[in-house]
């Protein structure tokens, strides 16, 4: 039996960010993950400027060549139709998650988090503030952070299920062997490669990560969409296909309860247009640890959630704004309008890139797009968001 201030379940980006921040605040931390690291996490590995800023602030992790390939060129398509290309956009960074997550975990352990990776949780007793590991050891906590991904056992324990199957997203990916990509090789985005979703091709040094994803419910034939997409790009047809859920606009309005906090995918903090989740995961992990530290300092661990819910409002708002904009991009009947506007407007493409790089926020983009939209289209999208 062991008593710590904070148990963190999940040592992905959210969990490691929480661990580093909590150690800096002087808390004792047990960091648990069922996997031993390095481990794979299915992901495009695109790190935006917004995410890079969180990495530097929280981990002191810079964008270094050993971990990232930086790209400045982008091309956009919609069902094979060329929507144009942008060169010299704000830099975006591509990484491989097995190396990236292991590096972040290294920062967390170096900061003094106790390493319980390679261990499954056997029982989770939220009433007794106790987690029991598969090897029988019991850990008692003041605050628990569930940073345990989209299928979060902590969220299941709190709410009976980790996500709403009607609103969750699903994505498929392959690692396609490619000749060495250069700094000029463009990142490719294909809107509508899946229904209410998109496809991507991320050229890295050893391979190209090709995938597509979107809302799960309208895409029962996601594998067929991927096969068609790989044929279209003429790459990766023989590579192993892997799939993973992602919360796609499903930010939980109550990401936790009392002394239990959910961070990252467990809280549903993923952008419902771009699918970006690493930045929100790291940021929410940091916020969860700070809320835990404040509540523990006041000797009122049960107050942690109230503090955390307030702190994560900007993340939930960002997800909500993106959800408002999403029908304009993904509603099938509006796609001709979207394609025409996006193809002809260089400024809209730049705006999109500034959003990805963290130099702009959704409200600016939302108002610019709404201003261009005919009234009939506005009526068309009302109530369209799944
Ligand atoms: C195909 C795909 C492509 C994506 N591409 C991008 C992208 O390019 N850029 C981007 O920003 N985001 C992308 N995302 C989203 C991104 O991968 C997630 O938002 C991000 O990984 C969330 O981090 P996390 O720490 O919350 O969860 P995770 O990275 O999922 O980490 C959760 C951890 O919890 C552990 N865990 C789970 N259950 C248990 C248990 N019972 N006991 C112990 N440990 C447990 C897991 O082993 C895991 O290590 C993509 C997602 C998918 C599916």
PDB file of N, CA, C and O in Angstrom, residues 183-214:
ATOM      1  N   UNK A 183      12.373  18.748 -47.309  1.00  0.00           N
ATOM      2  CA  UNK A 183      11.662  19.807 -46.599  1.00  0.00           C
ATOM      3  C   UNK A 183      10.551  20.401 -47.468  1.00  0.00           C
ATOM      4  O   UNK A 183       9.578  20.946 -46.970  1.00  0.00           O
ATOM      5  N   UNK A 184      10.736  20.279 -48.796  1.00  0.00           N
ATOM      6  CA  UNK A 184       9.749  20.867 -49.722  1.00  0.00           C
ATOM      7  C   UNK A 184       8.585  19.919 -50.015  1.00  0.00           C
ATOM      8  O   UNK A 184       7.595  20.323 -50.603  1.00  0.00           O
ATOM      9  N   UNK A 185       8.721  18.633 -49.654  1.00  0.00           N
ATOM     10  CA  UNK A 185       7.623  17.705 -49.945  1.00  0.00           C
ATOM     11  C   UNK A 185       6.374  18.183 -49.203  1.00  0.00           C
ATOM     12  O   UNK A 185       6.409  18.375 -47.985  1.00  0.00           O
ATOM     13  N   UNK A 186       5.267  18.402 -49.934  1.00  0.00           N
ATOM     14  CA  UNK A 186       4.106  19.003 -49.259  1.00  0.00           C
ATOM     15  C   UNK A 186       3.337  18.020 -48.398  1.00  0.00           C
ATOM     16  O   UNK A 186       3.274  16.824 -48.693  1.00  0.00           O
ATOM     17  N   UNK A 187       2.758  18.553 -47.350  1.00  0.00           N
ATOM     18  CA  UNK A 187       1.724  17.834 -46.597  1.00  0.00           C
ATOM     19  C   UNK A 187       0.456  17.921 -47.440  1.00  0.00           C
ATOM     20  O   UNK A 187       0.151  18.968 -48.009  1.00  0.00           O
ATOM     21  N   UNK A 188      -0.275  16.795 -47.549  1.00  0.00           N
ATOM     22  CA  UNK A 188      -1.478  16.796 -48.397  1.00  0.00           C
ATOM     23  C   UNK A 188      -2.716  16.542 -47.540  1.00  0.00           C
ATOM     24  O   UNK A 188      -2.738  15.634 -46.713  1.00  0.00           O
ATOM     25  N   UNK A 189      -3.728  17.378 -47.750  1.00  0.00           N
ATOM     26  CA  UNK A 189      -5.017  17.215 -47.063  1.00  0.00           C
ATOM     27  C   UNK A 189      -6.085  16.990 -48.120  1.00  0.00           C
ATOM     28  O   UNK A 189      -6.174  17.761 -49.087  1.00  0.00           O
ATOM     29  N   UNK A 190      -6.898  15.948 -47.953  1.00  0.00           N
ATOM     30  CA  UNK A 190      -8.008  15.664 -48.870  1.00  0.00           C
ATOM     31  C   UNK A 190      -9.326  15.763 -48.117  1.00  0.00           C
ATOM     32  O   UNK A 190      -9.715  14.831 -47.396  1.00  0.00           O
ATOM     33  N   UNK A 191      -9.999  16.917 -48.281  1.00  0.00           N
ATOM     34  CA  UNK A 191     -11.309  17.053 -47.641  1.00  0.00           C
ATOM     35  C   UNK A 191     -12.255  16.023 -48.239  1.00  0.00           C
ATOM     36  O   UNK A 191     -12.166  15.707 -49.437  1.00  0.00           O
ATOM     37  N   UNK A 192     -13.161  15.512 -47.419  1.00  0.00           N
ATOM     38  CA  UNK A 192     -14.227  14.595 -47.867  1.00  0.00           C
ATOM     39  C   UNK A 192     -13.705  13.242 -48.334  1.00  0.00           C
ATOM     40  O   UNK A 192     -14.420  12.513 -49.021  1.00  0.00           O
ATOM     41  N   UNK A 193     -12.471  12.873 -47.966  1.00  0.00           N
ATOM     42  CA  UNK A 193     -12.003  11.518 -48.302  1.00  0.00           C
ATOM     43  C   UNK A 193     -12.819  10.478 -47.530  1.00  0.00           C
ATOM     44  O   UNK A 193     -12.935   9.333 -47.942  1.00  0.00           O
ATOM     45  N   UNK A 194     -13.371  10.906 -46.387  1.00  0.00           N
ATOM     46  CA  UNK A 194     -14.375  10.114 -45.658  1.00  0.00           C
ATOM     47  C   UNK A 194     -15.538  11.064 -45.388  1.00  0.00           C
ATOM     48  O   UNK A 194     -15.375  12.286 -45.471  1.00  0.00           O
ATOM     49  N   UNK A 195     -16.746  10.503 -45.079  1.00  0.00           N
ATOM     50  CA  UNK A 195     -17.880  11.396 -44.784  1.00  0.00           C
ATOM     51  C   UNK A 195     -17.629  12.101 -43.450  1.00  0.00           C
ATOM     52  O   UNK A 195     -17.209  11.473 -42.485  1.00  0.00           O
ATOM     53  N   UNK A 196     -17.890  13.385 -43.399  1.00  0.00           N
ATOM     54  CA  UNK A 196     -17.634  14.186 -42.200  1.00  0.00           C
ATOM     55  C   UNK A 196     -16.206  13.945 -41.702  1.00  0.00           C
ATOM     56  O   UNK A 196     -15.971  13.657 -40.522  1.00  0.00           O
ATOM     57  N   UNK A 197     -15.263  14.045 -42.640  1.00  0.00           N
ATOM     58  CA  UNK A 197     -13.870  13.840 -42.265  1.00  0.00           C
ATOM     59  C   UNK A 197     -12.951  14.159 -43.419  1.00  0.00           C
ATOM     60  O   UNK A 197     -13.364  14.785 -44.397  1.00  0.00           O
ATOM     61  N   UNK A 198     -11.726  13.729 -43.327  1.00  0.00           N
ATOM     62  CA  UNK A 198     -10.753  14.056 -44.363  1.00  0.00           C
ATOM     63  C   UNK A 198      -9.620  13.036 -44.394  1.00  0.00           C
ATOM     64  O   UNK A 198      -9.511  12.173 -43.510  1.00  0.00           O
ATOM     65  N   UNK A 199      -8.797  13.125 -45.426  1.00  0.00           N
ATOM     66  CA  UNK A 199      -7.639  12.241 -45.553  1.00  0.00           C
ATOM     67  C   UNK A 199      -6.356  13.056 -45.454  1.00  0.00           C
ATOM     68  O   UNK A 199      -6.374  14.272 -45.644  1.00  0.00           O
ATOM     69  N   UNK A 200      -5.263  12.384 -45.124  1.00  0.00           N
ATOM     70  CA  UNK A 200      -3.985  13.104 -44.989  1.00  0.00           C
ATOM     71  C   UNK A 200      -2.823  12.248 -45.458  1.00  0.00           C
ATOM     72  O   UNK A 200      -2.872  11.010 -45.417  1.00  0.00           O
ATOM     73  N   UNK A 201      -1.807  12.954 -45.902  1.00  0.00           N
ATOM     74  CA  UNK A 201      -0.552  12.306 -46.269  1.00  0.00           C
ATOM     75  C   UNK A 201       0.568  13.153 -45.679  1.00  0.00           C
ATOM     76  O   UNK A 201       0.756  14.305 -46.083  1.00  0.00           O
ATOM     77  N   UNK A 202       1.246  12.582 -44.688  1.00  0.00           N
ATOM     78  CA  UNK A 202       2.262  13.327 -43.939  1.00  0.00           C
ATOM     79  C   UNK A 202       3.641  12.739 -44.247  1.00  0.00           C
ATOM     80  O   UNK A 202       4.007  11.669 -43.713  1.00  0.00           O
ATOM     81  N   UNK A 203       4.419  13.393 -45.110  1.00  0.00           N
ATOM     82  CA  UNK A 203       5.720  12.846 -45.514  1.00  0.00           C
ATOM     83  C   UNK A 203       6.792  13.043 -44.443  1.00  0.00           C
ATOM     84  O   UNK A 203       7.137  14.167 -44.100  1.00  0.00           O
ATOM     85  N   UNK A 204       7.291  11.935 -43.907  1.00  0.00           N
ATOM     86  CA  UNK A 204       8.328  12.003 -42.867  1.00  0.00           C
ATOM     87  C   UNK A 204       9.625  11.448 -43.438  1.00  0.00           C
ATOM     88  O   UNK A 204       9.662  11.029 -44.597  1.00  0.00           O
ATOM     89  N   UNK A 205      10.668  11.352 -42.623  1.00  0.00           N
ATOM     90  CA  UNK A 205      11.955  10.963 -43.216  1.00  0.00           C
ATOM     91  C   UNK A 205      12.002   9.491 -43.635  1.00  0.00           C
ATOM     92  O   UNK A 205      12.580   9.157 -44.642  1.00  0.00           O
ATOM     93  N   UNK A 206      11.341   8.598 -42.864  1.00  0.00           N
ATOM     94  CA  UNK A 206      11.451   7.184 -43.191  1.00  0.00           C
ATOM     95  C   UNK A 206      10.239   6.624 -43.915  1.00  0.00           C
ATOM     96  O   UNK A 206      10.301   5.582 -44.563  1.00  0.00           O
ATOM     97  N   UNK A 207       9.116   7.303 -43.791  1.00  0.00           N
ATOM     98  CA  UNK A 207       7.877   6.787 -44.361  1.00  0.00           C
ATOM     99  C   UNK A 207       6.877   7.935 -44.457  1.00  0.00           C
ATOM    100  O   UNK A 207       7.115   9.020 -43.926  1.00  0.00           O
ATOM    101  N   UNK A 208       5.764   7.643 -45.121  1.00  0.00           N
ATOM    102  CA  UNK A 208       4.693   8.644 -45.174  1.00  0.00           C
ATOM    103  C   UNK A 208       3.493   8.080 -44.421  1.00  0.00           C
ATOM    104  O   UNK A 208       3.068   6.953 -44.690  1.00  0.00           O
ATOM    105  N   UNK A 209       2.991   8.852 -43.465  1.00  0.00           N
ATOM    106  CA  UNK A 209       1.811   8.419 -42.725  1.00  0.00           C
ATOM    107  C   UNK A 209       0.584   8.849 -43.524  1.00  0.00           C
ATOM    108  O   UNK A 209       0.347  10.047 -43.710  1.00  0.00           O
ATOM    109  N   UNK A 210      -0.153   7.855 -44.037  1.00  0.00           N
ATOM    110  CA  UNK A 210      -1.346   8.155 -44.841  1.00  0.00           C
ATOM    111  C   UNK A 210      -2.554   7.638 -44.082  1.00  0.00           C
ATOM    112  O   UNK A 210      -2.556   6.505 -43.592  1.00  0.00           O
ATOM    113  N   UNK A 211      -3.583   8.474 -43.988  1.00  0.00           N
ATOM    114  CA  UNK A 211      -4.750   8.011 -43.247  1.00  0.00           C
ATOM    115  C   UNK A 211      -5.985   8.782 -43.611  1.00  0.00           C
ATOM    116  O   UNK A 211      -5.928   9.762 -44.363  1.00  0.00           O
ATOM    117  N   UNK A 212      -7.098   8.316 -43.092  1.00  0.00           N
ATOM    118  CA  UNK A 212      -8.322   9.113 -43.180  1.00  0.00           C
ATOM    119  C   UNK A 212      -9.182   8.825 -41.967  1.00  0.00           C
ATOM    120  O   UNK A 212      -9.113   7.763 -41.346  1.00  0.00           O
ATOM    121  N   UNK A 213      -9.959   9.833 -41.651  1.00  0.00           N
ATOM    122  CA  UNK A 213     -10.799   9.689 -40.468  1.00  0.00           C
ATOM    123  C   UNK A 213     -11.979  10.613 -40.559  1.00  0.00           C
ATOM    124  O   UNK A 213     -12.021  11.526 -41.396  1.00  0.00           O
ATOM    125  N   UNK A 214     -12.945  10.363 -39.716  1.00  0.00           N
ATOM    126  CA  UNK A 214     -14.140  11.187 -39.679  1.00  0.00           C
ATOM    127  C   UNK A 214     -15.079  10.626 -38.635  1.00  0.00           C
ATOM    128  O   UNK A 214     -14.691   9.758 -37.845  1.00  0.00           O
TER     129      UNK A 214
END
